[in-house]
Structures are given as structure tokens and as C-alpha cells.
CSV table of C-alpha atoms in Angstrom, one decimal:
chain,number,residue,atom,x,y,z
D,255,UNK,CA,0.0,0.0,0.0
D,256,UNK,CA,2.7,2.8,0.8
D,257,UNK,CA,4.7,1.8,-2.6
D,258,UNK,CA,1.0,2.7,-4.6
D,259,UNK,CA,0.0,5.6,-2.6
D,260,UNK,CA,3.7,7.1,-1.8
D,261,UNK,CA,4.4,7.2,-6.0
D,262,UNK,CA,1.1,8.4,-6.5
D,263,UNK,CA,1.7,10.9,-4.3
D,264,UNK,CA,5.2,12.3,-6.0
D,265,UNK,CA,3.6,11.6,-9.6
D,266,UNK,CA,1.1,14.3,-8.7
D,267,UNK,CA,2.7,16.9,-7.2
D,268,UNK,CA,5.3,16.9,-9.9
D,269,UNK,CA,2.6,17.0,-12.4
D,270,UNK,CA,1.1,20.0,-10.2
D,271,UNK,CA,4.0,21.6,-10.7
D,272,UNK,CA,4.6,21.0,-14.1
D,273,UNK,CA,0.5,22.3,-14.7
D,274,UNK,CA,1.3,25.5,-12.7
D,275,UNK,CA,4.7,26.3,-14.2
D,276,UNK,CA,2.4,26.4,-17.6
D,277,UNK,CA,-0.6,27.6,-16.2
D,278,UNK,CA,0.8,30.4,-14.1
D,279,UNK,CA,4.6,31.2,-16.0
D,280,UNK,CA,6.7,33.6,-14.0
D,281,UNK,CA,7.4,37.1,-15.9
D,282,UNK,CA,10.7,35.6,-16.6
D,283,UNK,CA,9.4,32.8,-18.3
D,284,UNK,CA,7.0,35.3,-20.6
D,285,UNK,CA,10.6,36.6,-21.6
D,286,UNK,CA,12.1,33.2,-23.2
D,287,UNK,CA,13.3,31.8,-20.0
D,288,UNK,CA,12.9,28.3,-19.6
D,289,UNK,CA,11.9,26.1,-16.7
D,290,UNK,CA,15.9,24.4,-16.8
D,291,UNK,CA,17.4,27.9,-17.4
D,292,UNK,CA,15.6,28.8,-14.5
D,293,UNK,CA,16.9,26.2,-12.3
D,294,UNK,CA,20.4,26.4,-13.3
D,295,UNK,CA,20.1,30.1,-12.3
D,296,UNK,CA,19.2,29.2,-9.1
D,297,UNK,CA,21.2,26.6,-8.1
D,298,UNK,CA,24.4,28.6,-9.3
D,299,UNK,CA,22.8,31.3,-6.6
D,300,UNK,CA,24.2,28.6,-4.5
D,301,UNK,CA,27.8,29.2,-5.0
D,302,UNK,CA,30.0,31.1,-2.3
D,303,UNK,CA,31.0,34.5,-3.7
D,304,UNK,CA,33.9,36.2,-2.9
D,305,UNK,CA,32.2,39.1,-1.4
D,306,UNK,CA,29.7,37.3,0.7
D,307,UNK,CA,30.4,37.8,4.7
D,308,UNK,CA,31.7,35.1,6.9
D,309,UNK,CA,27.9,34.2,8.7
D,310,UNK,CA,26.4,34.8,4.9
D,311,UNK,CA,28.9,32.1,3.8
D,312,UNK,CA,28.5,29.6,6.5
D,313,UNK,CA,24.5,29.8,5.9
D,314,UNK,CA,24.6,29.2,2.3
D,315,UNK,CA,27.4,26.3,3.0
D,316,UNK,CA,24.8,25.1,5.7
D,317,UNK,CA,21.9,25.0,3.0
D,318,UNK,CA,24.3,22.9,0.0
D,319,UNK,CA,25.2,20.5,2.9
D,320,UNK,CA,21.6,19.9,3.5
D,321,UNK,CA,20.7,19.7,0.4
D,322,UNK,CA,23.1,17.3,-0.9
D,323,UNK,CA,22.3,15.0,2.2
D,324,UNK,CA,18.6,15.4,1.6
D,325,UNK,CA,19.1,14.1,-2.1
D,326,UNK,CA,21.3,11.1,-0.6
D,327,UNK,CA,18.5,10.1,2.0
D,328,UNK,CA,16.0,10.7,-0.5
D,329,UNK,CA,17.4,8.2,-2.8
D,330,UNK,CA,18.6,5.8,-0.3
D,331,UNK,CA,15.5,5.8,1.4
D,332,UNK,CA,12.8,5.6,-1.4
D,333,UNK,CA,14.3,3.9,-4.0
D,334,UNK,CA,14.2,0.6,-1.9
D,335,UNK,CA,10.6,0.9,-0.9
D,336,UNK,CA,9.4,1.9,-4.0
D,337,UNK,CA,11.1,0.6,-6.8
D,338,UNK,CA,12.4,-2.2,-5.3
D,339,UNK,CA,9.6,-3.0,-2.9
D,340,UNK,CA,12.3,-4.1,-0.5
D,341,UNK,CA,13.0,-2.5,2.7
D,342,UNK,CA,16.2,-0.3,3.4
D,343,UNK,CA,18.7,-2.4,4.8
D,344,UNK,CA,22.8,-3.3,3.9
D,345,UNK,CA,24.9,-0.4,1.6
D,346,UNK,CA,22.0,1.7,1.6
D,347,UNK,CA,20.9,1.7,5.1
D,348,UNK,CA,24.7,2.6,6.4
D,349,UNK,CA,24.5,5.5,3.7
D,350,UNK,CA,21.4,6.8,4.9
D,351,UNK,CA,22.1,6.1,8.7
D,352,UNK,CA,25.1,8.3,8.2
D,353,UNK,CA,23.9,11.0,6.3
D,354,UNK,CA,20.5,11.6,8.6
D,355,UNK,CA,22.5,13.2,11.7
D,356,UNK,CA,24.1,15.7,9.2
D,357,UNK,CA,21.2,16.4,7.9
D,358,UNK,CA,19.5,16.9,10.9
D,359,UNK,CA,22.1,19.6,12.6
D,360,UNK,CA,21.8,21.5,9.5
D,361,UNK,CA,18.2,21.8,8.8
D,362,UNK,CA,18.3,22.9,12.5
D,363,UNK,CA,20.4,25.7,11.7
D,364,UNK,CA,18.6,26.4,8.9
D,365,UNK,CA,15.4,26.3,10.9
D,366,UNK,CA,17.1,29.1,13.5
D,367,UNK,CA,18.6,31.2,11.2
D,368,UNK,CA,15.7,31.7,8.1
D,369,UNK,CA,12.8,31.8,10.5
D,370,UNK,CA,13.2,35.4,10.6
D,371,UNK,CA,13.2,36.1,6.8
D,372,UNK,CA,9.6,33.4,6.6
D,373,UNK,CA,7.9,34.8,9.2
D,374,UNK,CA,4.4,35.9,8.3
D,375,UNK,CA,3.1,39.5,7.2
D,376,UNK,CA,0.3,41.8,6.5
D,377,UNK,CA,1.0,41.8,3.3
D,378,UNK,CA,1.5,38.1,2.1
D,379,UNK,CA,-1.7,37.4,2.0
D,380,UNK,CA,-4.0,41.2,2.6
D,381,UNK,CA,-7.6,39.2,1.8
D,382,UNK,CA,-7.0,36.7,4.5
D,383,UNK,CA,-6.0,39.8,7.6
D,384,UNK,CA,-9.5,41.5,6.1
D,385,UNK,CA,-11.6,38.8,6.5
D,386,UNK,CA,-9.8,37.9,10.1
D,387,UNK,CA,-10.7,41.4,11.0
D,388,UNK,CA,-14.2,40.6,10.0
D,389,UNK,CA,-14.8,37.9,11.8
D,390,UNK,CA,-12.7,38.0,14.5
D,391,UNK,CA,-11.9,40.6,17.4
D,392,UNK,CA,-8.0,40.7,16.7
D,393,UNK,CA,-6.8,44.3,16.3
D,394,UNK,CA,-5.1,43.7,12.8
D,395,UNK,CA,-3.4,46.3,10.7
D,396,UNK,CA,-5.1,46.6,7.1
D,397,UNK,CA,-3.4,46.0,4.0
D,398,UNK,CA,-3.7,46.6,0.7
D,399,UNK,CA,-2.5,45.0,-2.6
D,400,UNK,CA,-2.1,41.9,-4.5
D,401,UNK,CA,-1.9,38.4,-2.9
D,402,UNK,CA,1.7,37.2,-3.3
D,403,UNK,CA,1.1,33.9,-3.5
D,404,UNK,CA,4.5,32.1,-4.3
D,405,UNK,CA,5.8,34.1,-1.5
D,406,UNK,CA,3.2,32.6,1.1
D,407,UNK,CA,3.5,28.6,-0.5
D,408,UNK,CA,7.1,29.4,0.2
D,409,UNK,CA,6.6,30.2,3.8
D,410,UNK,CA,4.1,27.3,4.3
D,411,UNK,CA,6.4,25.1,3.2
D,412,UNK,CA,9.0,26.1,4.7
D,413,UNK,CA,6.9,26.1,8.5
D,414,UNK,CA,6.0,22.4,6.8
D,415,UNK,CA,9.2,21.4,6.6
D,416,UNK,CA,10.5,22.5,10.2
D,417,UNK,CA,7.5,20.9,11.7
D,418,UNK,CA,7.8,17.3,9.7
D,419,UNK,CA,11.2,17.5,10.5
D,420,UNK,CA,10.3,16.6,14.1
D,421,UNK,CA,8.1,13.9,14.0
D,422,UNK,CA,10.4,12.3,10.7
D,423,UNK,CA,13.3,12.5,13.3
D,424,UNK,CA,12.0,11.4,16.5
D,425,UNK,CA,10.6,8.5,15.1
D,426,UNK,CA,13.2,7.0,14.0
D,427,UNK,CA,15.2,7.8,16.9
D,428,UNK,CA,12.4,6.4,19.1
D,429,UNK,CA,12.5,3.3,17.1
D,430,UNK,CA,16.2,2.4,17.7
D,431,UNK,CA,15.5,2.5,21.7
D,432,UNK,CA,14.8,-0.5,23.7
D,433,UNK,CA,11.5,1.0,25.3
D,434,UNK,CA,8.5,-0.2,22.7
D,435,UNK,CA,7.1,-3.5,22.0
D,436,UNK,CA,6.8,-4.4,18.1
D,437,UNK,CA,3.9,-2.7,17.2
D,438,UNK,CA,5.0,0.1,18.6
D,439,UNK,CA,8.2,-0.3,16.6
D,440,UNK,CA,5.9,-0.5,13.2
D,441,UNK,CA,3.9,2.3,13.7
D,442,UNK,CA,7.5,4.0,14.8
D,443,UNK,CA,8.8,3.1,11.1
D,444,UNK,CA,5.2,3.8,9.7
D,445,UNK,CA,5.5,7.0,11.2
D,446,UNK,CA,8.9,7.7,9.7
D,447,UNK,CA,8.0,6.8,6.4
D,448,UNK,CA,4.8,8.7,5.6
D,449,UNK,CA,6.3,11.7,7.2
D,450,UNK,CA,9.6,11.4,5.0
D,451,UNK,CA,6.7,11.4,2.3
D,452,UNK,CA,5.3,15.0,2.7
D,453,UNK,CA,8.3,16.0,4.1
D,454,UNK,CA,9.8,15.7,0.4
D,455,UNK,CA,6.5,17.1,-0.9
D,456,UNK,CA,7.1,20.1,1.2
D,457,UNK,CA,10.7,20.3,0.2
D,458,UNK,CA,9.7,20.1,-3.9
D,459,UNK,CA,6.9,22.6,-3.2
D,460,UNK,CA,9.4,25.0,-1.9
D,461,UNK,CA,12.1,24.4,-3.9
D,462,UNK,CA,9.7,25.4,-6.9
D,463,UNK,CA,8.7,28.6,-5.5
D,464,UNK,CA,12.6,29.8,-4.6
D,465,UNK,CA,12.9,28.8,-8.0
D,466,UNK,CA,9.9,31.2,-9.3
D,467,UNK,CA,10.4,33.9,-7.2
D,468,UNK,CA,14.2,34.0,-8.5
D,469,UNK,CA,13.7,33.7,-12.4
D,470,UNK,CA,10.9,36.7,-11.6
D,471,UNK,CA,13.0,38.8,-9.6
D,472,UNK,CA,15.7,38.2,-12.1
D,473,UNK,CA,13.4,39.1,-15.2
């Protein structure tokens, strides 16, 4: 059952975002940019310039570290279960044991140091604080303008991610200690597993939108 529902699950959100990159196309796109070109762009955003400051440095080091382990665990973890059918274990399950306490101490820092820059404002999202005022008593500032909805996905996904991250690591953690029976151990790995699932959903989501938001601001 997870193999069916976990590939239908990636199948669609890639074909969402396929549908909305052709649907919706970014301003850069109406100029001849591509959807690869676009990509390429922002990945070489990645790259340590020269002039960046020490802390600017160490975050975007933070961020490729973290993304190259969440591509390794993403492969070692998936491809068993759903192409093989096979649960992790051997090569693989060294790999990804290895790479998951990395990943974990950087998404942390991450978590710490971006939360400022994805917090939350007026104007994200002005038709949701009017009808709030409406309907509820909160003293709200108004705000005017368009919705700027890449921006708020981006947000939500990246809230998505910090909060997955914590039931996708403790699980797994909880499952390595002597204190649970066996099905407590299954719904441990269960647990780890579905999570792991909209965890990368959350991370594809938001990877799209930096990738919008930087072809735009770019056009």
C-alpha cells in the first residue's frame, strides 16, 4: 500500500508543478526563460561569492550541505521501498544512517537562522487579515495590494518542513530505543515513512517557488 499511494503521491505533485509552471509562467518565463534555465540560475545562486560575509557564507554552506544529504537520504530511502519493494537495509541503510544526523544539525540551523526572513506578514496574504478582522476581534493592521502567493507557499512550506522535521526524526530515533514492543516499533517506522513522504513534498513545493520567485526577480 505505501509503494501505490507514496508514487502516486510524488507523480502528482510533480505533475502539479509542471501544470502551474504552464498555467501560471513567472514574468521571466514570458521573456524566453525556460523552466531548466531557471533552475540552473538558481542553483548557481548557491555558489559562495567572494564578497559574501563570513555568517552569509556559513548559511549558504549550511543549505548545499543539507541539500546534498537530503538528495542522498531521499534516494537511499525511497528507492528501496518503491522501486524495489524491498525494505532499506545493507549499503544503503549505512549511507542513509550516516547522512541523517548531518542532515539533521543542518536543517536545524537552517530552521534558526531563516525563520526570521519566513515569518508571516500583513502583506502576504492582505484578503486573509481582512476577512480575520471581520470575523474575529484581533486588532489587525489593514493591507492593501495583491496576494503574493509564491511568496506565502514558500513560507508554508518552509513552517512544513520544520515541523515534519520533528516527527520524521524522532521517530526514527524512538525506534532504535529499547522502550517499545513491536507494534510500537511498526507504527515508529510507519510514522517515519509517511512523514519522510510529505516532508519531500514540502521540500519540492518549496524548492519550486525559490525557484519562481528568482527567475521573476531576475526578469
Amino acid at each position: 500500500m505505501f509503494q501505490t499511494v507514496a508514487v502516486a503521491i510524488f507523480l502528482v505533485t510533480l505533475a502539479g508543478i509542471g501544470v502551474h509552471w504552464i498555467a501560471f509562467p513567472a514574468r521571466s518565463q514570458r521573456g524566453g526563460v525556460s523552466m531548466v534555465a531557471g533552475i540552473v540560475h538558481v542553483f548557481s545562486l548557491l555558489l559562495i561569492e567572494q564578497k559574501q560575509s563570513l555568517l552569509g557564507a556559513l548559511k549558504k554552506l549550511c543549505y548545499l550541505v543539507a541539500f546534498i544529504c537530503f538528495v542522498v537520504l531521499a534516494i537511499t530511502g525511497f528507492y528501496p521501498l518503491l522501486v524495489r519493494g524491498e525494505h532499506i537495509s545493507g549499503y544503503l541503510m549505512m549511507i542513509h544512517a550516516t547522512f541523517a544526523p548531518v542532515f539533521a544539525i543542518c536543517l536545524a540551523i537552517l530552521a534558526i537562522t531563516w525563520a526570521g526572513g519566513y515569518r508571516f506578514e500583513t502583506g502576504d496574504c492582505p484578503w486573509l487579515w481582512r476577512f480575520l478582522r471581520r470575523v474575529t476581534v484581533l486588532r489587525i493592521p489593514s493591507s492593501e495590494g495583491p496576494c503574493r502567493c509564491s511568496l506565502v507557499v514558500q513560507k508554508v512550506t518552509f513552517w512544513a518542513i520544520v515541523g515534519l522535521s520533528l516527527p520524521l526524526i524522532m521517530s526514527i530515533v524512538l525506534s532504535m530505543l529499547p522502550l517499545f514492543g513491536t507494534h510500537w516499533q511498526e507504527t515508529l517506522l510507519a510514522t517515519h515513512r509517511w512523514t519522510a513522504v510529505a516532508f519531500a513534498v514540502a521540500v519540492l513545493i518549496h524548492t519550486y517557488m525559490a525557484i519562481r520567485i528568482r527567475t521573476a526577480c531576475e526578469a
